[in-house]
Amino acid sequence: MAEVNIPGIVGIVVFYLLILAVGIWASRRRKAGEEEAMLAGRSIGTYVGIFTLTATWVGGGFINGTAEVVYSEGLAFAQAPWGYALSLGLGGLAFAKIMRQREYFTMLDPFQEKYGPRMGGLLFIPALLGEIFWSAAILAALGATVSVVMNLDRVTSVIVSACISVFYTLIGGFYSVVFTDIIQLICIFVGLWISVPFAMTHPAVSSISVDSKEWVGDLSVKQLGPWMDYALLLMFGGIPWQVYFQRALACKTPRKAQIVSFVASLCCLLMPIPAVLIGAVGVKTDWTKTSFYTPPEGNVTNQTATVTFDKAMILPMVLQYLTPTPVSFVGLGAVAAAVMSSTDSSFVSASSMFSHNIYKLIFRQNASDREVVWVIRIAIFGVAVLATSLSLLVNSIYSLFALCSDLVYVILFPQLCCVIYLPGANTYGSFMGYILGLILRVGGGEKNIGLKPFIKYPYYNETDGQLFPFRTLAMIVSFTTIVVVSYSLKYLFEKEMIPLKYDFLHCFKKYALEKSATGKNNKTDFPMVKKELSEKE
């Protein structure tokens, strides 16, 4: 059993207290009102916006996951850093300015505005699941790290982390999340960069430039399909997240929302560099020459020593066993800060969607600002309890999170494109695209959670599974379905080839009456409605 890392524990406690203090200080800036609680009164400037958006993406899963992939599979498969970085740039280019100009409160607002509250509620499901499982995966990773590296109780570490995050988020709302993100990003940057030189010069580590193919990785032709699938998933599936749009919508102006997205994109390319180097160091380390290795009893002269540990633990392993005590103090504190920067963002974004798009727009349209703020607080607590429980009870959280990320890509990305850029998109097309995309994605299976495929795409085999980029295919089919169904029904209803009495989702009835009453409709649009109005006159 590994010894307790006292400096590491002290480091995490110090960083947690610092974050808590900043969160309480930030709460004093908060004013009353729904917009204040959800978007900090749309008062976020350029520099603060860059910090909070970068910190949200560069969280515990981002840093730990990058080091893990470089260590286990090679740099060629570390797609998240540049994939998510590009997603921020694309989001700024295509969506941030428009969404901010229209002064939406959440990512779901344009859907409910165009398709109605119930369709918006349906689209809330993959958005909420993505946020909850993301938080749960990060909390689970923190618990495993602390329990293995520091020999502390996993349950306690996860619950304490969640409680601190919930506490300052409850009292300060989005203000606290934004300002603690600044501290957390500085901690991550300084902590990891200080650790890298010491880790690389440890006696047990050989030069990473010698035979670098060991950690660079090798992409085979067979892996190209899944590689491209995940690359596109990260680039485009990284856009439709409430944690991103909450920051874009909180900026002072639409132009600032774009600038924040572009600069944060560049920052997300630079921030994981130390994590990449730490993963490479892990590959080039002879762990038998570290204090982690305990030789077996007896004569081992002619035996080959082997050291095994969970590959997901590579970053904290390097920080603990390849750096001096003071550096370990800072580095492990930085890991904890990275986790906090992701969980608090997810808590407040999920609760914002629930309170505004579900509670207020579907159930309590006349709810006051004070009532909505209290719903936000209750929802923050509820999301935190859900995420914490899942992180402690379910063993395959990361796999479930991966599946929910797939759903965000397959379902929400084409929906967002259509609702913003296609005037003719309607609820019929949206619903059919949702269902068809879901069937094609779930049909491809997910081996990590034991979901067997009932659709075997080209190049499928029992050993390697799906080698075809079926997630991207499902996204394209979903997008195409929205367009084809929306415009086909629009034409058929406008020409009254299908009587308006069959418009059970009321996409065209109100539109027909308004256009016909004002005389702005085309002569061939809604002829029966126009005739009825003429007869009444």
mmCIF file of N, CA and C in Angstrom, residues 66 154 269 412:
data_model
loop_
_atom_site.group_PDB
_atom_site.id
_atom_site.type_symbol
_atom_site.label_atom_id
_atom_site.label_comp_id
_atom_site.label_asym_id
_atom_site.label_seq_id
_atom_site.Cartn_x
_atom_site.Cartn_y
_atom_site.Cartn_z
ATOM 1 N N THR A 66 -5.629 13.751 -21.409
ATOM 2 C CA THR A 66 -4.557 13.955 -22.393
ATOM 3 C C THR A 66 -3.301 13.182 -22.002
ATOM 4 N N ARG A 154 -11.896 7.285 -1.029
ATOM 5 C CA ARG A 154 -12.413 7.821 -2.286
ATOM 6 C C ARG A 154 -13.744 8.532 -2.088
ATOM 7 N N LEU A 269 -5.188 25.125 -27.070
ATOM 8 C CA LEU A 269 -4.115 24.420 -27.781
ATOM 9 C C LEU A 269 -2.824 24.426 -26.973
ATOM 10 N N LEU A 412 -27.701 17.235 -31.067
ATOM 11 C CA LEU A 412 -27.782 18.674 -30.828
ATOM 12 C C LEU A 412 -27.075 19.520 -31.880
#
